CSV table of C-alpha atoms in Angstrom, one decimal:
chain,number,residue,atom,x,y,z
A,1,MET,CA,0.0,0.0,0.0
A,2,TYR,CA,2.9,2.3,0.9
A,3,ARG,CA,4.6,1.6,-2.4
A,4,LEU,CA,1.3,2.3,-4.3
A,5,LYS,CA,1.0,5.7,-2.6
A,6,THR,CA,4.6,6.5,-3.4
A,7,LEU,CA,4.1,5.5,-7.1
A,8,VAL,CA,1.0,7.6,-7.4
A,9,SER,CA,2.8,10.6,-5.7
A,10,LEU,CA,5.7,10.2,-8.1
A,11,LEU,CA,3.5,10.0,-11.2
A,12,PHE,CA,1.6,13.1,-10.0
A,13,PHE,CA,4.9,15.0,-9.5
A,14,ILE,CA,6.1,14.0,-12.9
A,15,TYR,CA,2.8,15.2,-14.5
A,16,CYS,CA,2.8,18.5,-12.6
A,17,SER,CA,6.5,19.1,-13.6
A,18,ALA,CA,5.8,18.4,-17.2
A,19,HIS,CA,2.7,20.6,-17.2
A,20,ALA,CA,4.7,23.4,-15.6
A,21,LEU,CA,7.4,23.1,-18.3
A,22,GLU,CA,4.9,23.5,-21.2
A,23,THR,CA,5.5,26.8,-23.1
A,24,PRO,CA,2.5,29.0,-22.7
A,25,GLN,CA,0.8,30.1,-25.9
A,26,ARG,CA,2.0,33.5,-27.1
A,27,GLU,CA,-0.5,36.3,-27.2
A,28,LEU,CA,-1.3,38.2,-30.3
A,29,ILE,CA,-3.4,41.2,-29.2
A,30,TRP,CA,-5.5,42.9,-32.0
A,31,ALA,CA,-6.9,46.4,-31.8
A,32,GLN,CA,-10.2,47.1,-33.5
A,33,ASN,CA,-12.3,50.3,-33.8
A,34,ASN,CA,-15.9,50.6,-34.7
A,35,ALA,CA,-15.5,52.1,-38.2
A,36,PRO,CA,-17.9,50.5,-40.7
A,37,PRO,CA,-17.1,49.1,-43.2
A,38,PHE,CA,-13.5,48.5,-42.0
A,39,PHE,CA,-14.6,47.0,-38.7
A,40,ILE,CA,-18.2,46.6,-37.5
A,41,THR,CA,-18.1,45.9,-33.8
A,42,GLU,CA,-21.7,47.0,-32.9
A,43,GLY,CA,-25.2,46.5,-34.0
A,44,PRO,CA,-27.0,43.8,-36.2
A,45,ASN,CA,-24.1,43.7,-38.7
A,46,ARG,CA,-21.4,43.1,-36.1
A,47,GLY,CA,-18.5,41.3,-37.6
A,48,GLN,CA,-19.6,41.7,-41.2
A,49,GLY,CA,-17.3,44.5,-42.3
A,50,PHE,CA,-14.2,44.1,-44.4
A,51,GLY,CA,-11.6,44.0,-41.7
A,52,ASP,CA,-13.5,41.6,-39.4
A,53,PRO,CA,-13.3,38.5,-41.6
A,54,MET,CA,-9.8,39.4,-42.8
A,55,GLN,CA,-8.5,39.4,-39.2
A,56,ARG,CA,-10.3,36.1,-38.6
A,57,MET,CA,-8.6,34.5,-41.5
A,58,LEU,CA,-5.2,35.8,-40.3
A,59,GLU,CA,-6.0,34.2,-36.9
A,60,GLU,CA,-6.8,30.9,-38.6
A,61,GLU,CA,-3.4,30.9,-40.3
A,62,LEU,CA,-1.7,31.7,-37.0
A,63,PRO,CA,-2.8,28.9,-34.7
A,64,GLY,CA,0.3,29.1,-32.6
A,65,PHE,CA,-0.9,32.3,-31.0
A,66,GLN,CA,-3.7,33.1,-28.5
A,67,HIS,CA,-5.6,35.8,-30.2
A,68,ILE,CA,-7.1,38.6,-28.2
A,69,THR,CA,-9.2,41.5,-29.6
A,70,ARG,CA,-9.6,44.8,-27.8
A,71,GLN,CA,-11.8,47.7,-28.9
A,72,MET,CA,-10.4,51.2,-29.0
A,73,PRO,CA,-10.3,54.4,-31.2
A,74,LEU,CA,-7.3,54.9,-33.5
A,75,ARG,CA,-6.1,57.8,-31.3
A,76,ARG,CA,-5.9,55.5,-28.3
A,77,LEU,CA,-4.1,52.8,-30.3
A,78,ASN,CA,-1.5,55.3,-31.4
A,79,GLN,CA,-1.0,56.4,-27.8
A,80,PHE,CA,-0.5,52.8,-26.8
A,81,TRP,CA,2.0,52.3,-29.6
A,82,LYS,CA,3.9,55.4,-28.5
A,83,GLN,CA,4.0,54.0,-24.9
A,84,GLY,CA,5.5,50.7,-26.3
A,85,ALA,CA,2.3,48.6,-25.6
A,86,ASN,CA,1.8,45.4,-27.6
A,87,TYR,CA,-0.9,45.6,-30.3
A,88,CYS,CA,-1.5,44.8,-33.9
A,89,PHE,CA,-4.0,46.4,-36.3
A,90,ALA,CA,-5.2,44.7,-39.4
A,91,THR,CA,-6.1,47.6,-41.7
A,92,MET,CA,-3.1,49.9,-41.9
A,93,ILE,CA,-1.7,51.6,-45.1
A,94,HIS,CA,1.5,50.1,-46.5
A,95,GLN,CA,3.9,53.0,-47.0
A,96,PRO,CA,7.5,54.1,-46.1
A,97,LEU,CA,7.5,54.9,-42.4
A,98,LYS,CA,9.4,57.8,-40.7
A,99,PRO,CA,12.2,56.8,-38.3
A,100,ASP,CA,10.1,58.0,-35.4
A,101,ALA,CA,7.1,55.8,-36.3
A,102,HIS,CA,5.9,53.7,-33.3
A,103,TYR,CA,4.8,50.7,-35.4
A,104,ILE,CA,6.1,48.4,-38.1
A,105,LEU,CA,4.3,47.0,-41.1
A,106,SER,CA,3.7,43.6,-42.7
A,107,ILE,CA,4.0,42.9,-46.4
A,108,PRO,CA,0.9,44.1,-48.3
A,109,ASN,CA,-2.3,42.1,-47.7
A,110,VAL,CA,-4.9,44.1,-49.7
A,111,PHE,CA,-5.1,46.6,-52.5
A,112,TYR,CA,-7.5,49.6,-52.2
A,113,ARG,CA,-8.7,51.5,-55.2
A,114,PRO,CA,-7.8,55.2,-54.9
A,115,HIS,CA,-9.3,57.6,-52.4
A,116,GLY,CA,-11.7,60.2,-53.6
A,117,ILE,CA,-13.9,63.1,-52.2
A,118,ILE,CA,-17.2,62.1,-50.7
A,119,ALA,CA,-19.8,64.9,-50.4
A,120,THR,CA,-23.5,65.3,-50.4
A,121,ARG,CA,-25.0,65.6,-53.9
A,122,ASN,CA,-26.4,69.0,-53.2
A,123,ASN,CA,-23.4,70.6,-51.5
A,124,SER,CA,-23.0,74.1,-53.0
A,125,ARG,CA,-19.4,74.6,-52.1
A,126,VAL,CA,-18.4,71.3,-53.7
A,127,GLN,CA,-20.5,72.0,-56.7
A,128,GLY,CA,-18.8,75.4,-57.1
A,129,ILE,CA,-15.4,73.7,-57.3
A,130,LYS,CA,-16.7,71.3,-59.9
A,131,THR,CA,-18.2,74.1,-61.9
A,132,ARG,CA,-15.1,76.3,-61.9
A,133,HIS,CA,-12.9,73.4,-63.0
A,134,THR,CA,-14.9,71.5,-65.6
A,135,GLU,CA,-11.8,70.9,-67.7
A,136,HIS,CA,-10.7,68.3,-65.1
A,137,PHE,CA,-13.9,66.3,-65.1
A,138,PRO,CA,-14.3,63.6,-63.8
A,139,ALA,CA,-11.3,63.9,-61.5
A,140,TYR,CA,-10.5,67.1,-59.6
A,141,SER,CA,-7.4,68.2,-57.8
A,142,LEU,CA,-7.5,67.8,-54.0
A,143,SER,CA,-5.7,71.2,-53.8
A,144,TYR,CA,-9.0,72.8,-55.1
A,145,PHE,CA,-10.8,71.5,-52.0
A,146,PHE,CA,-8.0,72.4,-49.7
A,147,GLN,CA,-7.8,76.0,-51.0
A,148,GLU,CA,-11.5,76.6,-51.0
A,149,PRO,CA,-12.5,79.1,-48.3
A,150,GLU,CA,-15.0,78.3,-45.7
A,151,ILE,CA,-15.3,74.6,-46.6
A,152,ARG,CA,-15.2,72.1,-43.8
A,153,PHE,CA,-13.3,68.8,-44.0
A,154,GLY,CA,-14.2,65.9,-41.8
A,155,LEU,CA,-11.4,63.7,-40.6
A,156,MET,CA,-11.1,60.7,-38.2
A,157,SER,CA,-8.3,61.3,-35.7
A,158,ASN,CA,-5.0,59.7,-36.6
A,159,ARG,CA,-6.3,58.6,-40.0
A,160,THR,CA,-3.7,58.5,-42.8
A,161,PHE,CA,-4.3,58.3,-46.5
A,162,GLY,CA,-1.0,57.2,-48.0
A,163,PRO,CA,1.9,58.8,-49.9
A,164,LYS,CA,-0.1,60.7,-52.4
A,165,ILE,CA,-2.6,62.5,-50.1
A,166,ASP,CA,-0.8,62.8,-46.8
A,167,PRO,CA,1.9,65.3,-48.0
A,168,LEU,CA,-0.9,67.5,-49.4
A,169,LEU,CA,-2.9,67.3,-46.2
A,170,ASN,CA,0.2,68.1,-44.1
A,171,ALA,CA,1.1,71.1,-46.3
A,172,HIS,CA,-2.4,72.6,-46.0
A,173,LYS,CA,-3.4,71.4,-42.5
A,174,ASP,CA,-2.8,74.7,-40.7
A,175,LYS,CA,-5.2,76.6,-43.0
A,176,LEU,CA,-7.9,74.0,-43.3
A,177,GLU,CA,-11.2,74.1,-41.3
A,178,ILE,CA,-11.0,70.5,-40.1
A,179,TYR,CA,-13.5,68.7,-37.9
A,180,ASP,CA,-11.3,66.0,-36.3
A,181,ARG,CA,-13.5,63.3,-34.8
A,182,SER,CA,-11.9,60.9,-32.3
A,183,ASP,CA,-14.7,59.1,-30.6
A,184,ALA,CA,-15.4,55.4,-30.9
A,185,ASP,CA,-17.9,55.8,-33.8
A,186,GLY,CA,-15.6,58.2,-35.7
A,187,LEU,CA,-16.2,57.2,-39.3
A,188,GLU,CA,-19.9,56.5,-39.0
A,189,GLY,CA,-20.2,59.7,-37.0
A,190,LEU,CA,-18.5,61.7,-39.8
A,191,PHE,CA,-21.0,60.3,-42.4
A,192,ASP,CA,-23.8,61.5,-40.1
A,193,MET,CA,-22.3,64.9,-40.0
A,194,LEU,CA,-21.8,64.9,-43.7
A,195,LYS,CA,-25.4,64.0,-44.3
A,196,VAL,CA,-26.7,66.9,-42.2
A,197,GLY,CA,-24.2,69.5,-43.5
A,198,ARG,CA,-21.9,69.9,-40.5
A,199,VAL,CA,-19.0,69.1,-42.7
A,200,ASP,CA,-18.7,69.5,-46.5
A,201,TYR,CA,-16.6,66.6,-47.5
A,202,LEU,CA,-14.6,63.6,-46.5
A,203,ILE,CA,-11.7,61.7,-48.1
A,204,ASP,CA,-12.2,57.9,-48.4
A,205,TYR,CA,-12.1,54.8,-50.6
A,206,PRO,CA,-14.7,53.8,-53.2
A,207,PHE,CA,-15.6,50.7,-51.1
A,208,VAL,CA,-16.4,53.0,-48.1
A,209,PHE,CA,-18.6,55.2,-50.3
A,210,ARG,CA,-20.4,52.1,-51.7
A,211,TYR,CA,-21.0,50.7,-48.2
A,212,TYR,CA,-22.7,53.9,-47.0
A,213,ASP,CA,-24.5,54.5,-50.3
A,214,HIS,CA,-26.1,51.0,-49.8
A,215,GLN,CA,-27.3,51.8,-46.2
A,216,GLU,CA,-31.0,52.8,-46.1
A,217,SER,CA,-30.4,55.9,-44.0
A,218,TYR,CA,-27.7,57.2,-46.4
A,219,ARG,CA,-28.8,55.9,-49.7
A,220,ASP,CA,-28.5,58.4,-52.6
A,221,HIS,CA,-27.3,61.2,-50.4
A,222,PHE,CA,-23.7,61.2,-51.4
A,223,GLN,CA,-21.4,61.5,-54.5
A,224,PHE,CA,-17.9,60.2,-55.0
A,225,ILE,CA,-15.4,62.4,-56.8
A,226,PRO,CA,-12.2,60.9,-58.1
A,227,LEU,CA,-9.0,62.9,-57.3
A,228,HIS,CA,-6.5,63.9,-60.0
A,229,GLU,CA,-3.5,63.3,-57.8
A,230,ASN,CA,-4.1,59.5,-57.4
A,231,ARG,CA,-6.8,58.4,-59.8
A,232,ASP,CA,-4.4,55.9,-61.5
A,233,GLU,CA,-2.7,54.7,-58.3
A,234,GLY,CA,-4.4,52.6,-55.6
A,235,VAL,CA,-3.2,52.1,-52.0
A,236,TRP,CA,-1.7,49.0,-50.5
A,237,GLY,CA,-2.8,47.9,-47.1
A,238,ALA,CA,-0.9,46.0,-44.4
A,239,VAL,CA,-1.0,44.9,-40.8
A,240,GLY,CA,0.7,47.1,-38.3
A,241,CYS,CA,2.3,46.0,-35.0
A,242,SER,CA,4.2,47.6,-32.2
A,243,LYS,CA,7.8,48.7,-33.0
A,244,ASN,CA,9.5,46.4,-30.5
A,245,ASP,CA,10.7,42.7,-30.3
A,246,TRP,CA,7.1,41.6,-29.6
A,247,GLY,CA,5.9,43.3,-32.8
A,248,LYS,CA,8.8,42.1,-34.9
A,249,GLU,CA,8.0,38.5,-34.0
A,250,ARG,CA,4.3,38.9,-34.8
A,251,ILE,CA,5.0,40.7,-38.1
A,252,ALA,CA,7.3,37.8,-39.2
A,253,ALA,CA,4.5,35.3,-38.4
A,254,ILE,CA,1.9,37.5,-40.1
A,255,ASN,CA,3.9,37.8,-43.2
A,256,THR,CA,4.0,34.0,-43.5
A,257,ALA,CA,0.3,33.9,-42.9
A,258,ILE,CA,-0.4,36.4,-45.7
A,259,THR,CA,1.5,34.3,-48.2
A,260,ARG,CA,-0.8,31.4,-47.2
A,261,LEU,CA,-4.0,33.5,-47.4
A,262,ILE,CA,-3.5,34.3,-51.1
A,263,ASP,CA,-4.0,30.5,-51.8
A,264,ARG,CA,-7.4,30.6,-50.1
A,265,GLN,CA,-10.6,30.8,-52.1
A,266,ASP,CA,-12.5,32.6,-49.2
A,267,TYR,CA,-9.8,35.3,-49.1
A,268,ARG,CA,-10.0,35.8,-52.8
A,269,GLU,CA,-13.8,36.2,-52.5
A,270,LEU,CA,-13.4,38.7,-49.6
A,271,MET,CA,-10.9,40.9,-51.5
A,272,ILE,CA,-12.9,40.9,-54.7
A,273,LYS,CA,-16.2,41.5,-53.0
A,274,TRP,CA,-15.0,44.6,-51.3
A,275,HIS,CA,-12.3,46.1,-53.5
A,276,ALA,CA,-12.3,44.9,-57.2
A,277,ALA,CA,-14.0,47.2,-59.7
A,278,GLU,CA,-16.8,45.5,-61.7
A,279,GLY,CA,-15.3,43.6,-64.6
A,280,GLU,CA,-11.8,43.8,-63.1
A,281,GLU,CA,-12.1,41.0,-60.7
A,282,GLU,CA,-9.4,38.7,-62.2
A,283,ARG,CA,-7.0,41.5,-62.8
A,284,TYR,CA,-7.4,42.7,-59.3
A,285,TRP,CA,-6.7,39.3,-57.8
A,286,LYS,CA,-3.6,38.6,-60.0
A,287,GLN,CA,-2.2,42.1,-59.0
A,288,LEU,CA,-2.6,41.3,-55.3
A,289,GLN,CA,-1.1,37.8,-55.6
A,290,HIS,CA,1.9,39.2,-57.5
A,291,ARG,CA,2.5,41.9,-55.0
A,292,VAL,CA,2.3,39.5,-52.0
A,293,GLN,CA,4.6,37.0,-53.6
A,294,GLN,CA,7.1,39.7,-54.7
A,295,SER,CA,7.2,41.2,-51.2
A,296,ALA,CA,7.6,37.8,-49.6
A,297,ASN,CA,10.5,37.0,-52.0
A,298,THR,CA,12.2,40.3,-51.2
A,299,ILE,CA,12.1,39.6,-47.4
A,300,ARG,CA,13.4,36.1,-48.0
A,301,ASP,CA,16.3,37.2,-50.2
A,302,ALA,CA,17.2,39.9,-47.6
A,303,ALA,CA,17.4,37.3,-44.9
A,304,GLN,CA,19.8,35.1,-46.8
């Protein structure tokens, strides 16, 4: 009996020791903000934006991590990044980063068609710009909007628009009448303000315009105006993570996951549904596949 108890105790000790030596699963902490159609975190369409399923697919390709999602506005995410906190965000813009940036980027994972101006159809200030510059139809220079007096620009805090628009915005920022919205429903709140005339225009993607134009409360209220500066150049998207060792490890894993995603039919369907122009579906997908493979090869070659 004594020997049996000793054996049981020994086996229990071995089990506990082995259990304690198991490596705990690494955390990958995702930030999300309620900004339909990027992420929809509230209401009956919760989880049915563009970013929601894209993040879920990334998580499926990264089973070695414990995935945690926390809700926060972009301004708070940027504050956390500055403080060195560990977060990733799935819908960043892929562009060269300044040395003082507080995040790093993955290889491209999505291609967005170019930004444009979104305004109500009956906005007199916007119509005045179009009337004075008919020679540029259908695309108009963003500088016309930035130089227009007494016109109000709606902007979600800490939002960037890529290498074509950001320099123009920064050059005019001090002279613009900007309504900078930073609360949790920043993007949807801006469209509400646009609808009732508290701001005159926004800058956003065609897929964002299409999403709001299809919502019953916004349908047929808005127009999309292509921009001269970027009409032939889209924007590449990427995943952003903290600029530290934690983030570097996650970005390396995410890069590998992205190369697997472009072999998935559901990822293809997601990208085409949200971002491909009608009739350009196959061209869009081949362009995205090529960029992902090219970027992955560049990283691989640099590591050798």
